[in-house]
Tab-separated table of C-alpha atoms in Angstrom:
chain	number	residue	atom	x	y	z
Y	1031	MET	CA	202.688	-111.896	-95.139
Y	1032	ILE	CA	202.843	-115.265	-96.919
Y	1033	ILE	CA	204.878	-113.769	-99.778
Y	1034	GLU	CA	207.212	-112.003	-97.401
Y	1035	SER	CA	207.771	-115.189	-95.346
Y	1036	PHE	CA	208.429	-117.157	-98.516
Y	1037	LEU	CA	210.924	-114.604	-99.750
Y	1038	SER	CA	212.627	-114.429	-96.343
Y	1039	PHE	CA	213.055	-118.218	-96.395
Y	1040	PHE	CA	214.790	-118.108	-99.752
Y	1041	LEU	CA	216.965	-115.183	-98.643
Y	1042	SER	CA	218.139	-117.119	-95.569
Y	1043	PHE	CA	218.742	-120.181	-97.671
Y	1044	THR	CA	220.840	-118.272	-100.181
Y	1045	VAL	CA	222.952	-116.519	-97.546
Y	1046	ALA	CA	223.576	-119.809	-95.751
Y	1047	HIS	CA	224.524	-121.466	-99.013
Y	1048	SER	CA	226.910	-118.675	-99.992
Y	1049	LEU	CA	228.633	-118.805	-96.588
Y	1050	SER	CA	228.827	-122.628	-96.720
Y	1051	ILE	CA	227.236	-122.869	-93.299
Y	1052	MET	CA	224.840	-125.603	-94.335
Y	1053	PRO	CA	225.982	-128.234	-96.847
Y	1054	TRP	CA	222.719	-128.220	-98.749
Y	1055	SER	CA	222.469	-128.554	-102.448
Y	1056	LEU	CA	220.110	-126.525	-104.589
Y	1057	ASP	CA	218.970	-129.781	-106.112
Y	1058	LEU	CA	217.189	-130.622	-102.844
Y	1059	VAL	CA	214.820	-127.704	-103.329
Y	1060	PRO	CA	211.727	-128.778	-105.253
Y	1061	LEU	CA	211.397	-126.391	-108.205
Y	1062	PRO	CA	208.282	-126.268	-110.349
Y	1063	PRO	CA	208.597	-126.402	-114.128
Y	1064	CYS	CA	208.517	-123.131	-116.033
Y	1065	ALA	CA	205.086	-123.558	-117.517
Y	1066	LEU	CA	204.985	-120.097	-119.070
Y	1067	LEU	CA	208.016	-120.788	-121.187
Y	1068	GLY	CA	207.015	-124.373	-121.838
Y	1069	GLY	CA	210.555	-125.600	-121.082
Y	1070	PRO	CA	212.279	-127.793	-118.507
Y	1071	PRO	CA	212.681	-126.618	-114.922
Y	1072	LEU	CA	215.098	-123.756	-114.451
Y	1073	SER	CA	218.198	-124.292	-112.404
Y	1074	GLY	CA	218.029	-123.497	-108.708
Y	1075	LEU	CA	220.530	-120.658	-109.069
Y	1076	LEU	CA	218.459	-118.838	-111.697
Y	1077	TRP	CA	215.311	-119.172	-109.568
Y	1078	THR	CA	217.201	-117.859	-106.550
Y	1079	VAL	CA	218.410	-114.772	-108.447
Y	1080	LEU	CA	214.897	-114.124	-109.752
Y	1081	LEU	CA	213.357	-114.386	-106.285
Y	1082	LEU	CA	216.027	-112.145	-104.804
Y	1083	PHE	CA	215.263	-109.534	-107.447
Y	1084	LEU	CA	211.531	-109.712	-106.672
Y	1085	TRP	CA	212.268	-109.398	-102.960
Y	1086	TYR	CA	214.472	-106.353	-103.574
Y	1087	CYS	CA	211.761	-104.644	-105.639
Y	1088	TYR	CA	209.207	-105.373	-102.926
Y	1089	ARG	CA	211.379	-103.881	-100.170
Y	1090	VAL	CA	212.201	-100.754	-102.164
Y	1091	GLY	CA	208.537	-100.170	-102.957
Y	1092	SER	CA	207.413	-100.730	-99.363
Y	1093	ASP	CA	210.083	-98.558	-97.655
Y	1094	PRO	CA	208.693	-95.255	-96.259
Y	1095	PRO	CA	210.057	-91.970	-97.727
Y	1096	SER	CA	213.102	-90.365	-96.147
Y	1097	HIS	CA	212.775	-87.849	-93.339
Y	1098	SER	CA	213.888	-84.932	-95.516
Y	1099	GLY	CA	211.375	-85.806	-98.175
Y	1100	MET	CA	208.606	-85.895	-95.567
Y	1101	LEU	CA	209.629	-82.493	-94.317
Y	1102	LYS	CA	209.608	-80.994	-97.790
Y	1103	SER	CA	206.255	-82.406	-98.733
Y	1104	GLY	CA	204.819	-81.594	-95.350
Y	1105	SER	CA	206.007	-78.015	-95.456
Y	1106	GLY	CA	204.567	-77.612	-98.933
Y	1107	ARG	CA	201.204	-78.934	-97.808
Y	1108	SER	CA	201.322	-76.764	-94.709
Y	1109	SER	CA	202.103	-73.620	-96.669
Y	1110	PHE	CA	199.365	-74.331	-99.148
Y	1111	SER	CA	196.835	-75.108	-96.439
Y	1112	ARG	CA	197.537	-71.821	-94.682
Y	1113	SER	CA	197.170	-69.872	-97.884
Y	1114	SER	CA	194.031	-71.807	-98.759
Y	1115	SER	CA	192.476	-71.082	-95.390
Y	1116	ARG	CA	193.010	-67.389	-95.899
Y	1117	SER	CA	191.847	-67.362	-99.494
Y	1118	PRO	CA	189.253	-70.049	-100.171
Y	1119	VAL	CA	189.100	-71.282	-103.746
Y	1120	ASP	CA	185.990	-72.355	-105.554
Y	1121	PRO	CA	186.238	-76.152	-106.036
Y	1122	ARG	CA	184.748	-75.798	-109.486
Y	1123	HIS	CA	187.850	-73.842	-110.518
Y	1124	SER	CA	190.681	-75.961	-109.216
Y	1125	ALA	CA	193.253	-75.006	-111.831
Y	1126	PRO	CA	195.648	-72.497	-110.294
Y	1127	LYS	CA	195.706	-73.560	-106.638
Y	1128	ALA	CA	199.306	-72.466	-106.201
Y	1129	SER	CA	198.464	-68.973	-107.421
Y	1130	ALA	CA	196.305	-68.437	-104.351
Y	1131	ALA	CA	199.410	-68.212	-102.173
Y	1132	ILE	CA	201.035	-65.756	-104.573
Y	1133	THR	CA	197.922	-63.621	-104.665
Y	1134	MET	CA	197.674	-63.498	-100.899
Y	1135	GLU	CA	201.314	-62.509	-100.496
Y	1136	THR	CA	200.828	-59.662	-102.943
Y	1137	VAL	CA	197.691	-58.495	-101.169
Y	1138	GLU	CA	199.422	-58.585	-97.801
Y	1139	GLU	CA	202.242	-56.388	-99.115
Y	1140	GLU	CA	199.783	-53.908	-100.537
Y	1141	GLU	CA	197.695	-53.792	-97.379
Y	1142	GLY	CA	200.745	-53.298	-95.122
Y	1143	THR	CA	201.766	-49.892	-93.891
Y	1144	GLU	CA	205.201	-50.169	-95.523
Y	1145	SER	CA	206.281	-51.057	-99.014
Y	1146	TYR	CA	209.663	-51.630	-100.609
Y	1147	LEU	CA	209.932	-47.891	-101.266
Y	1148	THR	CA	209.186	-46.787	-97.721
Y	1149	PRO	CA	212.759	-47.190	-96.388
Y	1150	VAL	CA	214.095	-45.142	-99.303
Y	1151	LEU	CA	211.759	-42.258	-98.623
Y	1152	SER	CA	211.465	-42.269	-94.840
Y	1153	HIS	CA	214.953	-43.276	-93.669
Y	1154	ALA	CA	216.903	-41.334	-96.286
Y	1155	PRO	CA	215.835	-37.703	-95.891
Y	1156	PHE	CA	216.981	-35.148	-98.381
Y	1157	PRO	CA	220.279	-33.645	-97.189
Y	1158	THR	CA	220.031	-30.252	-95.549
Y	1159	GLU	CA	223.182	-28.996	-97.269
Y	1160	ALA	CA	221.691	-29.536	-100.732
Y	1161	ALA	CA	221.515	-26.568	-103.036
Y	1162	THR	CA	218.277	-24.798	-103.835
Y	1163	GLU	CA	218.281	-26.177	-107.374
Y	1164	SER	CA	218.598	-29.755	-106.094
Y	1165	ARG	CA	215.717	-29.254	-103.687
Y	1166	LYS	CA	213.589	-27.936	-106.512
Y	1167	LEU	CA	214.371	-30.999	-108.605
Y	1168	TYR	CA	213.590	-33.282	-105.665
Y	1169	ARG	CA	210.162	-31.690	-105.221
Y	1170	ALA	CA	209.543	-32.224	-108.922
Y	1171	LEU	CA	210.433	-35.908	-108.496
Y	1172	GLN	CA	207.943	-36.198	-105.613
Y	1173	GLU	CA	205.228	-34.605	-107.716
Y	1174	TYR	CA	205.970	-37.007	-110.559
Y	1175	ALA	CA	205.834	-40.019	-108.231
Y	1176	LYS	CA	202.489	-38.929	-106.781
Y	1177	ARG	CA	201.049	-38.481	-110.238
Y	1178	TYR	CA	202.511	-41.652	-111.760
Y	1179	SER	CA	204.637	-44.083	-109.726
Y	1180	TRP	CA	207.808	-44.511	-107.692
Y	1181	ALA	CA	208.636	-47.625	-109.695
Y	1182	GLY	CA	212.037	-47.317	-111.344
Y	1183	MET	CA	212.887	-44.045	-109.580
Y	1184	GLY	CA	215.547	-45.456	-107.236
Y	1185	ARG	CA	218.571	-44.185	-109.166
Y	1186	ILE	CA	217.076	-40.734	-109.731
Y	1187	HIS	CA	216.196	-40.419	-106.045
Y	1188	LYS	CA	219.720	-41.446	-105.076
Y	1189	GLY	CA	221.275	-39.086	-107.601
Y	1190	LEU	CA	219.349	-36.050	-106.353
Y	1191	ARG	CA	220.291	-36.803	-102.745
Y	1192	ASN	CA	223.989	-37.166	-103.593
Y	1193	GLN	CA	224.309	-34.267	-106.032
Y	1194	ALA	CA	225.883	-31.931	-103.481
Y	1195	ARG	CA	228.511	-34.571	-102.744
Y	1196	ILE	CA	229.223	-34.975	-106.469
Y	1197	ASN	CA	229.775	-31.245	-106.928
Y	1198	ASP	CA	232.308	-31.106	-104.081
Y	1199	ARG	CA	234.462	-34.062	-105.077
Y	1200	PRO	CA	237.547	-33.730	-107.305
Y	1201	SER	CA	236.856	-35.910	-110.305
Y	1202	ILE	CA	237.372	-36.076	-114.028
Y	1203	GLN	CA	233.610	-36.597	-114.414
Y	1204	LYS	CA	231.487	-34.089	-112.496
Y	1205	PRO	CA	228.156	-33.044	-114.042
Y	1206	HIS	CA	227.098	-29.897	-112.233
Y	1207	LEU	CA	223.313	-30.263	-112.504
Y	1208	PHE	CA	222.373	-33.938	-112.164
Y	1209	TYR	CA	224.404	-37.119	-111.847
Y	1210	LEU	CA	222.612	-40.446	-112.337
Y	1211	PRO	CA	224.492	-43.125	-110.369
Y	1212	ASP	CA	225.374	-46.596	-111.625
Y	1213	VAL	CA	225.540	-45.512	-115.273
Y	1214	PRO	CA	228.519	-46.890	-117.218
Y	1215	SER	CA	230.464	-43.917	-118.513
Y	1216	ILE	CA	233.409	-43.432	-120.838
Y	1217	PRO	CA	234.501	-40.238	-122.598
Y	1218	PHE	CA	233.773	-41.516	-126.123
Y	1219	PHE	CA	231.115	-44.127	-126.881
Y	1220	PRO	CA	231.197	-46.537	-129.839
Y	1221	ARG	CA	228.832	-46.129	-132.745
Y	1222	ASP	CA	226.846	-49.198	-131.701
Y	1223	ALA	CA	225.473	-47.277	-128.720
Y	1224	HIS	CA	223.197	-45.338	-131.122
Y	1225	ARG	CA	223.719	-47.020	-134.466
Y	1226	HIS	CA	220.303	-46.107	-135.929
Y	1227	ASP	CA	220.507	-42.398	-135.143
Y	1228	ILE	CA	224.116	-42.144	-136.276
Y	1229	GLU	CA	223.320	-43.795	-139.587
Y	1230	VAL	CA	220.377	-41.426	-140.098
Y	1231	LEU	CA	222.532	-38.355	-139.420
Y	1232	GLU	CA	225.396	-39.500	-141.622
Y	1233	ALA	CA	223.029	-40.374	-144.461
Y	1234	SER	CA	221.585	-36.836	-144.215
Y	1235	TYR	CA	225.001	-35.193	-144.155
Y	1236	PRO	CA	224.808	-33.637	-147.673
Y	1237	ILE	CA	221.389	-32.067	-146.992
Y	1238	ILE	CA	222.382	-30.781	-143.538
Y	1239	LEU	CA	225.600	-29.289	-144.935
Y	1240	ALA	CA	223.743	-27.582	-147.806
Y	1241	GLU	CA	221.222	-25.962	-145.455
Y	1242	PHE	CA	223.997	-24.750	-143.152
Y	1243	GLN	CA	225.929	-23.198	-146.022
Y	1244	ALA	CA	222.805	-21.370	-147.171
Y	1245	MET	CA	222.363	-19.837	-143.705
Y	1246	TYR	CA	226.042	-19.080	-143.287
Y	1247	GLN	CA	226.152	-17.131	-146.540
Y	1248	ARG	CA	223.373	-14.871	-145.297
Y	1249	GLY	CA	225.632	-13.800	-142.455
Y	1250	ILE	CA	226.003	-14.427	-138.740
Y	1251	ASP	CA	223.653	-12.099	-136.933
Y	1252	THR	CA	221.531	-12.431	-133.832
Y	1253	LYS	CA	218.597	-11.095	-135.851
Y	1254	LEU	CA	218.918	-14.115	-138.139
Y	1255	GLY	CA	218.744	-16.642	-135.306
Y	1256	TRP	CA	222.412	-16.866	-134.334
Y	1257	SER	CA	223.645	-16.561	-130.760
Y	1258	TYR	CA	227.055	-16.156	-129.155
Y	1259	GLN	CA	228.011	-18.626	-126.446
Y	1260	GLY	CA	231.137	-18.981	-124.392
Y	1261	PRO	CA	234.323	-17.170	-125.395
Y	1262	LYS	CA	234.768	-15.050	-128.447
Y	1263	GLY	CA	234.784	-17.078	-131.644
Y	1264	GLN	CA	231.975	-19.529	-130.830
Y	1265	THR	CA	228.511	-19.043	-132.299
Y	1266	VAL	CA	225.456	-21.292	-132.381
Y	1267	PHE	CA	222.474	-21.606	-134.662
Y	1268	PRO	CA	220.059	-23.577	-132.438
Y	1269	LEU	CA	217.158	-25.664	-133.671
Y	1270	TYR	CA	216.341	-26.820	-130.137
Y	1271	ASN	CA	217.522	-24.816	-127.164
Y	1272	ALA	CA	217.174	-26.470	-123.725
Y	1273	GLY	CA	214.268	-28.595	-124.885
Y	1274	VAL	CA	212.441	-25.778	-126.674
Y	1275	CYS	CA	212.038	-25.795	-130.430
Y	1276	VAL	CA	213.243	-22.589	-132.100
Y	1277	ALA	CA	210.510	-22.420	-134.718
Y	1278	SER	CA	212.041	-19.747	-136.962
Y	1279	ASN	CA	215.365	-21.579	-137.203
Y	1280	CYS	CA	213.636	-24.902	-137.887
Y	1281	ARG	CA	211.707	-23.295	-140.738
Y	1282	ALA	CA	215.013	-22.113	-142.180
Y	1283	CYS	CA	216.328	-25.717	-142.113
Y	1284	PRO	CA	213.300	-27.901	-142.901
Y	1285	CYS	CA	215.245	-31.000	-143.970
Y	1286	THR	CA	217.506	-30.873	-140.938
Y	1287	TYR	CA	214.445	-30.444	-138.727
Y	1288	ARG	CA	212.779	-33.501	-140.255
Y	1289	THR	CA	215.983	-35.457	-139.689
Y	1290	LEU	CA	215.865	-34.533	-136.007
Y	1291	LEU	CA	212.290	-35.773	-135.726
Y	1292	SER	CA	213.282	-39.125	-137.232
Y	1293	LEU	CA	215.840	-39.826	-134.487
Y	1294	ARG	CA	214.798	-42.350	-131.856
Y	1295	THR	CA	216.762	-41.049	-128.867
Y	1296	PHE	CA	216.860	-37.287	-129.404
Y	1297	ILE	CA	216.192	-35.396	-126.144
Y	1298	SER	CA	213.523	-32.988	-127.296
Y	1299	SER	CA	211.253	-32.672	-124.249
Y	1300	ASN	CA	213.427	-31.413	-121.411
Y	1301	SER	CA	216.011	-28.744	-120.742
Y	1302	LEU	CA	218.894	-31.235	-120.919
Y	1303	GLY	CA	218.545	-31.571	-124.694
Y	1304	SER	CA	219.623	-29.244	-127.491
Y	1305	ALA	CA	220.443	-29.425	-131.181
Y	1306	GLY	CA	222.009	-27.011	-133.618
Y	1307	PHE	CA	225.034	-25.839	-135.600
Y	1308	TRP	CA	228.122	-24.927	-133.559
Y	1309	LEU	CA	230.893	-22.774	-135.032
Y	1310	LEU	CA	234.349	-22.280	-133.533
Y	1311	GLY	CA	236.589	-19.701	-135.168
Y	1312	PRO	CA	240.346	-20.029	-135.770
Y	1313	GLY	CA	242.459	-19.471	-132.667
Y	1314	ALA	CA	239.574	-20.024	-130.252
Y	1315	THR	CA	239.831	-22.403	-127.308
Y	1316	LEU	CA	237.147	-23.560	-124.907
Y	1317	GLY	CA	238.696	-24.205	-121.499
Y	1318	GLY	CA	238.045	-27.247	-119.358
Y	1319	SER	CA	234.386	-27.555	-118.412
Y	1320	TYR	CA	231.782	-30.144	-117.416
Y	1321	GLY	CA	228.415	-30.807	-119.001
Y	1322	PRO	CA	225.261	-30.610	-116.862
Y	1323	THR	CA	224.427	-34.335	-116.717
Y	1324	ASN	CA	225.640	-37.844	-117.507
Y	1325	THR	CA	222.198	-38.955	-118.729
Y	1326	ARG	CA	222.917	-37.790	-122.274
Y	1327	LEU	CA	225.478	-38.225	-125.021
Y	1328	ARG	CA	226.340	-35.456	-127.449
Y	1329	CYS	CA	226.487	-36.576	-131.049
Y	1330	HIS	CA	228.774	-34.405	-133.190
Y	1331	LEU	CA	228.323	-34.647	-136.956
Y	1332	GLY	CA	231.337	-33.064	-138.612
Y	1333	LEU	CA	230.406	-30.542	-141.333
Y	1334	GLN	CA	233.601	-28.527	-141.682
Y	1335	THR	CA	236.589	-29.812	-139.717
Y	1336	PRO	CA	239.995	-28.181	-140.313
Y	1337	ALA	CA	243.025	-30.308	-139.596
Y	1338	ARG	CA	244.216	-28.492	-136.481
Y	1339	CYS	CA	240.997	-28.807	-134.502
Y	1340	GLU	CA	240.948	-31.055	-131.461
Y	1341	LEU	CA	238.493	-32.296	-128.836
Y	1342	VAL	CA	239.844	-33.691	-125.546
Y	1343	VAL	CA	237.361	-35.461	-123.263
Y	1344	GLY	CA	238.452	-37.093	-120.022
Y	1345	GLY	CA	242.064	-36.794	-121.132
Y	1346	GLU	CA	241.415	-38.599	-124.434
Y	1347	PRO	CA	241.955	-36.547	-127.624
Y	1348	GLN	CA	239.843	-36.977	-130.742
Y	1349	CYS	CA	239.443	-35.165	-134.043
Y	1350	TRP	CA	236.268	-34.635	-136.010
Y	1351	SER	CA	235.773	-35.999	-139.498
Y	1352	GLU	CA	233.463	-34.526	-142.095
Y	1353	GLY	CA	230.372	-36.638	-142.646
Y	1354	HIS	CA	230.981	-38.796	-139.563
Y	1355	CYS	CA	229.698	-38.722	-135.988
Y	1356	LEU	CA	231.369	-38.731	-132.588
Y	1357	LEU	CA	229.472	-39.813	-129.443
Y	1358	VAL	CA	230.746	-37.755	-126.516
Y	1359	ASP	CA	229.905	-37.859	-122.813
Y	1360	ASP	CA	230.461	-34.194	-122.029
Y	1361	SER	CA	229.943	-34.720	-118.285
Y	1362	PHE	CA	233.678	-35.503	-118.333
Y	1363	LEU	CA	236.142	-32.646	-118.228
Y	1364	HIS	CA	236.593	-31.515	-121.824
Y	1365	THR	CA	238.358	-28.876	-123.875
Y	1366	ILE	CA	237.962	-27.780	-127.498
Y	1367	SER	CA	240.555	-25.926	-129.540
Y	1368	HIS	CA	240.926	-24.626	-133.090
Y	1369	ASN	CA	244.610	-23.970	-133.755
Y	1370	GLY	CA	244.250	-23.309	-137.481
Y	1371	GLY	CA	244.665	-20.053	-139.296
Y	1372	ALA	CA	242.133	-17.655	-140.773
Y	1373	GLU	CA	242.423	-19.405	-144.137
Y	1374	ASP	CA	241.069	-22.616	-142.564
Y	1375	GLY	CA	237.750	-21.048	-141.697
Y	1376	PRO	CA	235.615	-22.045	-138.703
Y	1377	ARG	CA	235.123	-25.523	-137.401
Y	1378	VAL	CA	231.463	-26.473	-137.879
Y	1379	ILE	CA	229.602	-29.398	-136.330
Y	1380	PHE	CA	225.946	-30.310	-136.063
Y	1381	SER	CA	225.409	-31.242	-132.421
Y	1382	VAL	CA	222.468	-33.358	-131.179
Y	1383	ASP	CA	221.841	-34.504	-127.601
Y	1384	LEU	CA	220.817	-38.162	-127.335
Y	1385	TRP	CA	219.779	-40.210	-124.319
Y	1386	HIS	CA	222.477	-42.256	-122.654
Y	1387	PRO	CA	221.773	-45.879	-123.694
Y	1388	ASN	CA	221.743	-47.038	-120.034
Y	1389	VAL	CA	218.957	-44.689	-118.951
Y	1390	ALA	CA	215.741	-46.723	-118.755
Y	1391	ALA	CA	212.478	-45.663	-120.379
Y	1392	ALA	CA	210.800	-44.969	-117.016
Y	1393	GLU	CA	213.742	-42.797	-115.992
Y	1394	ARG	CA	213.602	-40.859	-119.267
Y	1395	GLN	CA	209.926	-40.114	-118.709
Y	1396	ALA	CA	210.618	-38.924	-115.165
Y	1397	LEU	CA	213.532	-36.737	-116.275
Y	1398	ASP	CA	211.338	-35.170	-118.954
Y	1399	TYR	CA	208.946	-34.190	-116.144
Y	1400	ILE	CA	211.618	-33.052	-113.672
Y	1401	PHE	CA	213.578	-31.010	-116.216
Y	1402	ALA	CA	210.590	-29.712	-118.143
Y	1403	PRO	CA	211.428	-26.458	-119.956
Y	1404	GLU	CA	210.312	-23.376	-118.075
């Protein structure tokens, strides 16, 4: 109180002096000598400024906090006290007090009757107009979730529910078996999408070509592992067929088989993935069709590519090149044609199905379960 009264006196004196209300002189104020500095007395103006500064610091330090600050600190203390009352903490372990509130919130969510997945499953029933195949896949998803987890299954669940709608819409991209929503899609993907696997395939091009030529010289016969697919003029020598390894054909191409095993994103565990040699004879054309899913990319390694062969995906034409790869999303409408003559020979590619780069690891595991080979 004494200090505050003293400072108030000097404040009043200074204000009165500055307004020229009282004709006092600062020389009338008795000022003690500055003993600490060992010099003559300071001028009255310097002492006044110093005292005003001390008074300002005193008032700032003694002012109560603002109303908003009190609310914030009070709400924080209130929240912590509620969480502490529900989850007492041992005073000997006072480190993570704030974690008690987090722990309680997690426990309350787990103990509740509903979780973040409940609205997806209860308020979004599977459509009655869905095809039998879609219902079968949905039951497989439910079995997978019961065995493992629903975590990360939101897009798959949504895709299975909307598959019937996808099949009925006119679109340039319309996979007929399963469409995973919210996946960026373009007809042709850049090499960077699967740089490692593409570099492995292109580095193995001479070995893969040599093994194909050895099989081709033995003749194209179903007894030798070949199969006819699509229109006349297209034959396939599969190493993996719908997720199943064709053991006899893999033994005939051991180096190519080892190359497949070294790929990081090869779809080898479900019916969406295949790998093998595809031949298209001169004059043959594959009409517009859609692939079964947008969760994969087909990698075409050119082995024998005559000049008048063309691949059109989503309205974009491309040509193969020997020793190089193309990444194709065949869920887009696509056509293949070989307009060369008999002297050009067949067009030959080594085709490998790779995971779409935007399909998460948890989704790949679930799709392996849902589309497990029969």
